[in-house]
Coordinates of C-alpha atoms in Angstrom, one line a residue:
M1 CA 0.1 0.0 0.0
N2 CA 3.2 2.3 -0.5
R3 CA 3.8 5.0 -2.8
H4 CA 7.5 5.7 -4.0
S5 CA 9.2 8.4 -6.0
G6 CA 11.6 6.6 -8.1
V7 CA 10.6 8.6 -11.2
I8 CA 11.0 11.8 -9.5
L9 CA 14.3 10.7 -8.1
A10 CA 15.3 10.1 -11.4
A11 CA 14.6 13.4 -12.7
A12 CA 16.3 14.8 -9.7
L13 CA 19.1 13.2 -10.9
A14 CA 18.7 14.5 -14.3
A15 CA 18.6 18.0 -12.7
A16 CA 21.7 17.5 -10.5
L17 CA 23.8 16.7 -13.8
A18 CA 22.4 20.1 -15.6
P19 CA 25.0 22.8 -15.9
A20 CA 25.3 24.4 -12.3
A21 CA 23.5 27.6 -11.0
R22 CA 23.7 29.2 -7.8
A23 CA 21.5 27.8 -5.4
Q24 CA 19.3 29.0 -2.7
E25 CA 21.4 29.2 0.5
S26 CA 18.5 28.2 3.2
G27 CA 17.0 24.7 3.7
G28 CA 19.9 23.1 1.6
L29 CA 21.5 19.4 1.8
S30 CA 24.1 19.6 4.5
H31 CA 21.9 18.6 7.7
I32 CA 20.5 15.6 5.5
A33 CA 21.9 12.1 6.1
V34 CA 22.3 9.2 3.5
P35 CA 20.5 6.0 4.1
A36 CA 20.6 2.7 2.5
G37 CA 18.6 2.2 -0.6
S38 CA 14.8 1.3 -0.9
G39 CA 12.8 -0.8 -3.1
Q40 CA 8.9 -1.3 -4.1
V41 CA 6.6 -4.5 -4.9
A42 CA 3.1 -4.6 -5.5
V43 CA 1.0 -5.1 -2.5
R44 CA -0.5 -8.8 -3.5
A45 CA 3.0 -10.2 -4.3
H46 CA 4.8 -8.3 -1.3
V47 CA 2.3 -9.5 1.2
L48 CA 2.2 -13.4 -0.2
A49 CA 6.1 -13.5 -0.4
A50 CA 6.4 -11.8 3.2
K51 CA 3.9 -14.3 4.7
Q52 CA 6.4 -17.4 3.5
R53 CA 9.1 -16.1 5.6
V54 CA 6.9 -15.8 9.3
T55 CA 5.1 -17.6 11.7
P56 CA 1.9 -16.3 12.5
I57 CA 1.3 -14.4 15.9
D58 CA -1.8 -15.1 17.8
G59 CA -3.8 -12.4 19.5
A60 CA -2.1 -12.0 22.8
A61 CA 1.2 -11.5 21.1
A62 CA 0.0 -9.2 18.7
S63 CA -2.1 -7.1 21.0
R64 CA 0.9 -4.2 21.9
I65 CA 1.9 -4.2 17.6
F66 CA 1.1 -0.8 16.3
G67 CA -1.2 0.2 19.1
G68 CA -3.9 -2.6 17.8
R69 CA -5.7 -5.4 19.7
P70 CA -7.3 -8.5 19.0
A71 CA -10.7 -8.0 17.5
Q72 CA -13.9 -10.0 19.1
E73 CA -15.2 -12.8 17.1
G74 CA -18.4 -11.4 15.8
A75 CA -17.2 -7.7 16.4
W76 CA -16.7 -6.7 12.6
P77 CA -18.9 -9.3 10.8
A78 CA -18.5 -7.2 7.3
Q79 CA -14.9 -7.8 7.3
V80 CA -13.7 -10.2 4.6
S81 CA -9.9 -11.5 4.0
L82 CA -8.8 -12.2 0.2
H83 CA -6.8 -15.1 -0.4
S84 CA -4.8 -16.1 -3.4
A85 CA -7.3 -19.1 -5.0
N86 CA -3.5 -21.1 -6.0
M87 CA -3.1 -22.2 -2.3
P88 CA -2.1 -26.0 -1.7
D89 CA -5.0 -26.7 0.6
Q90 CA -7.2 -25.0 3.0
S91 CA -4.8 -25.8 6.0
A92 CA -4.4 -23.0 8.7
E93 CA -0.7 -22.6 7.5
S94 CA -2.1 -22.0 3.5
L95 CA -4.9 -19.8 4.6
F96 CA -2.8 -17.7 6.4
Q97 CA -0.3 -17.6 3.9
S98 CA -2.5 -17.0 1.0
Q99 CA -4.1 -13.6 2.7
F100 CA -3.2 -10.9 0.7
C101 CA -5.7 -8.0 1.1
G102 CA -9.1 -7.1 3.0
G103 CA -12.2 -5.8 1.9
T104 CA -16.2 -5.4 3.3
L105 CA -19.5 -6.9 2.6
I106 CA -21.7 -4.3 1.9
A107 CA -24.6 -6.5 0.3
R108 CA -25.3 -10.2 -0.1
Q109 CA -23.1 -10.6 -3.0
W110 CA -20.7 -7.8 -3.1
V111 CA -17.5 -7.0 -1.4
L112 CA -15.6 -3.2 -1.3
T113 CA -12.0 -3.7 -1.5
A114 CA -9.1 -1.6 -3.2
A115 CA -8.4 -1.3 -6.8
H116 CA -4.9 -2.0 -5.9
C117 CA -5.4 -5.0 -4.4
V118 CA -6.9 -6.8 -7.9
V119 CA -4.6 -4.9 -10.4
G120 CA -1.3 -5.9 -10.9
E121 CA 1.7 -4.1 -11.8
D122 CA 1.4 -4.6 -15.6
G123 CA -2.0 -3.4 -15.0
R124 CA -4.1 -6.5 -15.5
V125 CA -7.2 -6.7 -13.4
S126 CA -6.9 -10.3 -11.6
E127 CA -9.1 -12.9 -12.9
P128 CA -12.3 -13.8 -10.6
G129 CA -11.4 -17.3 -10.3
S130 CA -7.8 -16.5 -8.8
I131 CA -9.0 -14.9 -5.8
L132 CA -11.2 -16.6 -2.7
V133 CA -12.9 -14.4 -0.2
R134 CA -13.4 -15.6 3.5
T135 CA -15.9 -14.6 5.5
S136 CA -17.5 -15.1 8.9
S137 CA -14.3 -15.4 11.0
V138 CA -11.7 -13.1 12.7
A139 CA -9.4 -16.1 12.5
L140 CA -7.8 -16.9 9.2
D141 CA -8.2 -20.6 9.9
R142 CA -12.1 -20.3 9.9
G143 CA -15.0 -19.2 8.4
D144 CA -16.2 -20.0 4.7
L145 CA -14.3 -19.4 1.6
R146 CA -16.5 -18.1 -1.3
P147 CA -15.3 -17.7 -5.1
L148 CA -16.1 -14.7 -7.2
A149 CA -18.3 -14.1 -10.4
Q150 CA -16.4 -10.8 -11.0
V151 CA -14.1 -8.2 -10.3
I152 CA -14.8 -4.6 -11.1
V153 CA -12.3 -2.0 -10.9
H154 CA -12.8 1.8 -11.3
E155 CA -12.6 2.8 -15.0
R156 CA -10.2 5.7 -13.6
Y157 CA -7.8 3.9 -11.2
N158 CA -5.0 6.0 -11.5
P159 CA -2.0 3.4 -10.1
T160 CA 0.9 6.1 -10.4
L161 CA -1.3 8.5 -8.0
I162 CA -3.3 5.7 -6.4
D163 CA -6.4 8.0 -7.4
N164 CA -9.8 6.0 -7.4
D165 CA -8.5 3.2 -5.6
I166 CA -11.7 1.2 -5.4
A167 CA -13.0 -1.8 -6.5
L168 CA -16.0 -4.5 -6.2
L169 CA -16.0 -7.9 -6.4
Q170 CA -19.4 -9.6 -7.0
L171 CA -19.7 -13.3 -5.1
A172 CA -20.8 -16.3 -7.1
A173 CA -23.5 -16.7 -5.0
P174 CA -25.2 -14.6 -2.5
I175 CA -24.9 -15.1 1.3
Q176 CA -27.9 -16.7 2.7
D177 CA -29.1 -15.7 5.8
A178 CA -32.8 -15.4 7.2
S179 CA -32.0 -12.1 9.3
G180 CA -31.2 -10.1 5.8
P181 CA -27.4 -8.9 4.2
V182 CA -25.2 -10.8 6.4
G183 CA -22.8 -8.7 8.3
A184 CA -23.2 -5.9 5.8
I185 CA -22.0 -2.2 7.0
P186 CA -23.2 0.8 5.3
V187 CA -21.4 3.3 3.4
L188 CA -21.3 7.0 3.8
P189 CA -23.4 8.6 1.0
Q190 CA -22.4 10.5 -2.0
G191 CA -21.0 13.5 -1.2
A192 CA -21.5 13.5 2.5
A193 CA -18.7 14.8 4.8
V194 CA -16.6 12.5 6.7
P195 CA -16.4 13.4 10.2
Q196 CA -13.0 14.0 11.5
G197 CA -11.8 12.8 14.8
A198 CA -11.8 8.8 16.2
A199 CA -12.1 6.2 14.0
V200 CA -11.6 2.4 13.8
V201 CA -9.3 0.4 11.1
V202 CA -9.4 -3.2 11.4
G203 CA -7.2 -6.1 8.9
W204 CA -4.8 -8.9 9.3
G205 CA -1.9 -6.5 8.1
M206 CA 1.8 -6.4 8.5
M207 CA 2.9 -5.5 12.2
E208 CA 6.4 -4.8 13.7
E209 CA 9.3 -6.6 12.1
E210 CA 7.2 -8.0 9.1
K211 CA 5.3 -10.2 11.5
F212 CA 1.6 -10.6 10.5
P213 CA -1.2 -11.8 13.0
A214 CA -3.7 -14.9 12.2
T215 CA -6.5 -13.0 14.1
L216 CA -8.2 -9.9 13.2
M217 CA -6.6 -6.6 14.6
E218 CA -8.5 -3.6 15.2
T219 CA -7.0 -0.2 16.0
D220 CA -8.3 3.5 17.3
I221 CA -6.7 6.2 15.0
D222 CA -8.1 9.8 14.1
I223 CA -9.4 11.3 10.9
V224 CA -7.3 14.6 10.0
P225 CA -7.4 17.1 7.7
N226 CA -5.8 16.1 4.4
T227 CA -3.2 18.8 4.9
T228 CA -1.6 17.0 7.8
C229 CA -1.1 14.3 5.6
N230 CA 0.3 16.7 2.7
K231 CA 2.5 18.6 5.0
G232 CA 4.0 15.2 6.7
M233 CA 4.7 13.8 3.2
A234 CA 6.0 17.0 1.8
E235 CA 8.7 17.2 4.5
Q236 CA 9.5 13.5 4.1
T237 CA 9.8 14.1 0.3
K238 CA 12.4 16.5 1.1
R239 CA 14.6 14.6 3.2
D240 CA 14.6 11.7 0.5
F241 CA 15.4 13.8 -2.4
G242 CA 18.3 15.2 -0.4
S243 CA 19.5 11.8 0.7
F244 CA 19.2 10.3 -2.6
L245 CA 21.0 13.6 -4.4
L246 CA 24.0 13.7 -1.8
G247 CA 24.2 9.6 -2.0
M248 CA 24.3 10.0 -6.3
G249 CA 26.5 13.4 -6.0
A250 CA 29.0 11.8 -3.6
T251 CA 29.2 8.3 -5.9
N252 CA 29.5 9.9 -9.3
R253 CA 31.2 13.1 -8.3
I254 CA 28.3 16.0 -8.7
P255 CA 29.4 19.5 -7.9
Q256 CA 27.5 20.9 -4.3
E257 CA 26.3 23.5 -6.4
N258 CA 24.4 21.5 -9.0
L259 CA 22.9 19.0 -6.4
E260 CA 21.7 22.5 -4.6
Q261 CA 20.0 23.5 -7.5
A262 CA 18.5 20.4 -8.2
F263 CA 17.2 20.1 -4.7
Q264 CA 15.8 23.5 -4.8
I265 CA 14.0 23.4 -8.0
L266 CA 12.3 19.9 -7.2
T267 CA 11.0 21.0 -3.9
S268 CA 10.1 24.1 -4.7
N269 CA 7.4 22.9 -7.1
M270 CA 5.9 19.8 -5.3
G271 CA 1.9 19.1 -5.3
D272 CA -0.3 17.8 -2.9
A273 CA 0.0 14.0 -2.7
L274 CA -3.4 13.5 -1.5
T275 CA -6.4 14.3 -4.1
D276 CA -9.9 15.1 -2.8
N277 CA -10.7 11.0 -3.6
M278 CA -8.5 10.6 -0.5
I279 CA -8.8 10.7 3.4
C280 CA -6.0 11.3 5.9
A281 CA -5.9 9.0 9.0
G282 CA -3.4 7.8 12.0
V283 CA -1.8 9.4 14.6
A284 CA 1.3 11.9 14.4
S285 CA 3.4 9.6 16.6
G286 CA 2.9 6.5 13.8
S287 CA 2.1 4.1 16.6
K288 CA -1.3 3.2 15.6
T289 CA -1.4 2.6 11.6
S290 CA -2.7 0.3 8.9
C291 CA 0.0 -1.5 7.0
S292 CA 0.8 -4.3 4.2
G293 CA -2.2 -6.8 4.3
D294 CA -4.8 -4.2 5.6
S295 CA -5.4 -2.5 1.8
G296 CA -8.9 -3.0 0.8
G297 CA -10.1 -2.9 4.4
P298 CA -12.3 -0.5 6.1
L299 CA -12.1 2.8 7.9
M300 CA -15.2 3.2 10.0
V301 CA -16.7 6.1 12.3
R302 CA -19.2 5.3 15.1
Q303 CA -22.7 7.2 14.2
G304 CA -24.8 8.8 16.7
D305 CA -27.1 5.8 17.3
G306 CA -24.1 3.8 17.9
S307 CA -24.2 2.1 14.7
W308 CA -21.0 2.0 12.1
V309 CA -20.3 3.5 8.7
Q310 CA -17.6 2.9 6.3
V311 CA -16.1 6.0 5.3
G312 CA -12.7 4.9 3.7
I313 CA -10.9 2.1 2.4
V314 CA -7.2 1.3 3.3
S315 CA -5.2 2.5 0.2
W316 CA -1.7 3.5 0.7
G317 CA 1.0 5.0 2.8
R318 CA 4.6 5.7 2.2
E319 CA 8.1 4.8 4.2
P320 CA 11.0 7.1 4.3
L321 CA 13.8 6.3 1.6
G322 CA 15.6 3.6 3.4
A323 CA 13.7 2.6 5.9
T324 CA 13.8 -0.7 7.1
Q325 CA 10.1 -0.9 8.7
R326 CA 7.5 -0.4 6.1
C327 CA 4.5 1.4 8.4
G328 CA 4.7 3.2 11.9
H329 CA 6.7 6.2 11.1
K330 CA 6.2 9.7 12.8
D331 CA 4.1 12.0 10.9
L332 CA 3.5 9.9 8.1
Y333 CA -0.1 9.3 8.2
S334 CA -2.0 6.3 6.3
V335 CA -4.1 7.7 3.0
Y336 CA -7.8 6.0 2.7
T337 CA -10.2 6.2 -0.5
R338 CA -12.8 8.7 0.7
V339 CA -15.8 6.2 0.1
S340 CA -18.8 8.9 -0.2
N341 CA -17.0 9.8 -3.3
Y342 CA -17.9 6.7 -5.2
F343 CA -21.4 6.0 -3.5
D344 CA -23.3 6.3 -6.7
W345 CA -20.7 4.4 -8.4
I346 CA -21.4 1.7 -6.0
A347 CA -25.1 1.8 -6.2
A348 CA -25.2 1.6 -10.2
H349 CA -23.2 -1.6 -10.0
L350 CA -25.3 -3.1 -7.4
R351 CA -28.4 -2.5 -9.2
G352 CA -26.8 -4.3 -12.2

């Protein structure tokens, strides 16, 4: 669920190699340290690969990680997990290792998730037969596995900006229950304002030291203005630019004045990281956040009557260049798809 800056960093190097010009004196590079490198992997491939290397952590051991706590059975009946269908069997180990994203049941036959969960690096949408949806339990080794009939990705999904990061999964058959739509959660209506303040995010995503839980975790976070995300990410991008330029400058003996010029040009013309289709949420310390494997899951707020409504979908975040830990960094909040911008789109597909 991470957005990276490889293309922009390449532009920074090109600018650094341009003819030297006098750089501005303030805000330069001298105070920035050079980290080890960085890389990027598509979310599905990354999560599945990471799970091959770890042992699942039970709820008691996981309760302190990223400020989360184990969810009680039945607490979030709308929450589902997405699994790669090519698991060797349906053992507890296979179910754990095959889970790569989350989603929410919004009707008997429909799951809401993130587009980036079902679109590969090559831009191809996953075939329905390649994904199984697991419902009805907080534990990855319990519940019901359900096949899909179709995968619908928003037509304006932009994988570069991770904008319009929303998708619908139609189950092959509706969930049958006499009490009504099983566990379905309402989503915020079209154009409705997202309340700032207390919210909850749930998922089976990566924790500290790249460990994953076998039980659903829940975390209390705050929805904050998008400007909070934009500011934190802009400051981190400046640090990353500086680190990259200093590292490449030292290796390639680029004059300091060229590096200063490139740094000032690039950092003085940055746009906002978030679009109006996104929500910023988390805590300033980074101690409570969503991470890889949580993608596609819900950001929820409690309504006046005590019920819950989904306002966001776990979408993306970023870590400092060269960071050894993917998530949980100070002033780097997570970003969620703003569901209220897509209520009409969702309703149109559910009507068929």
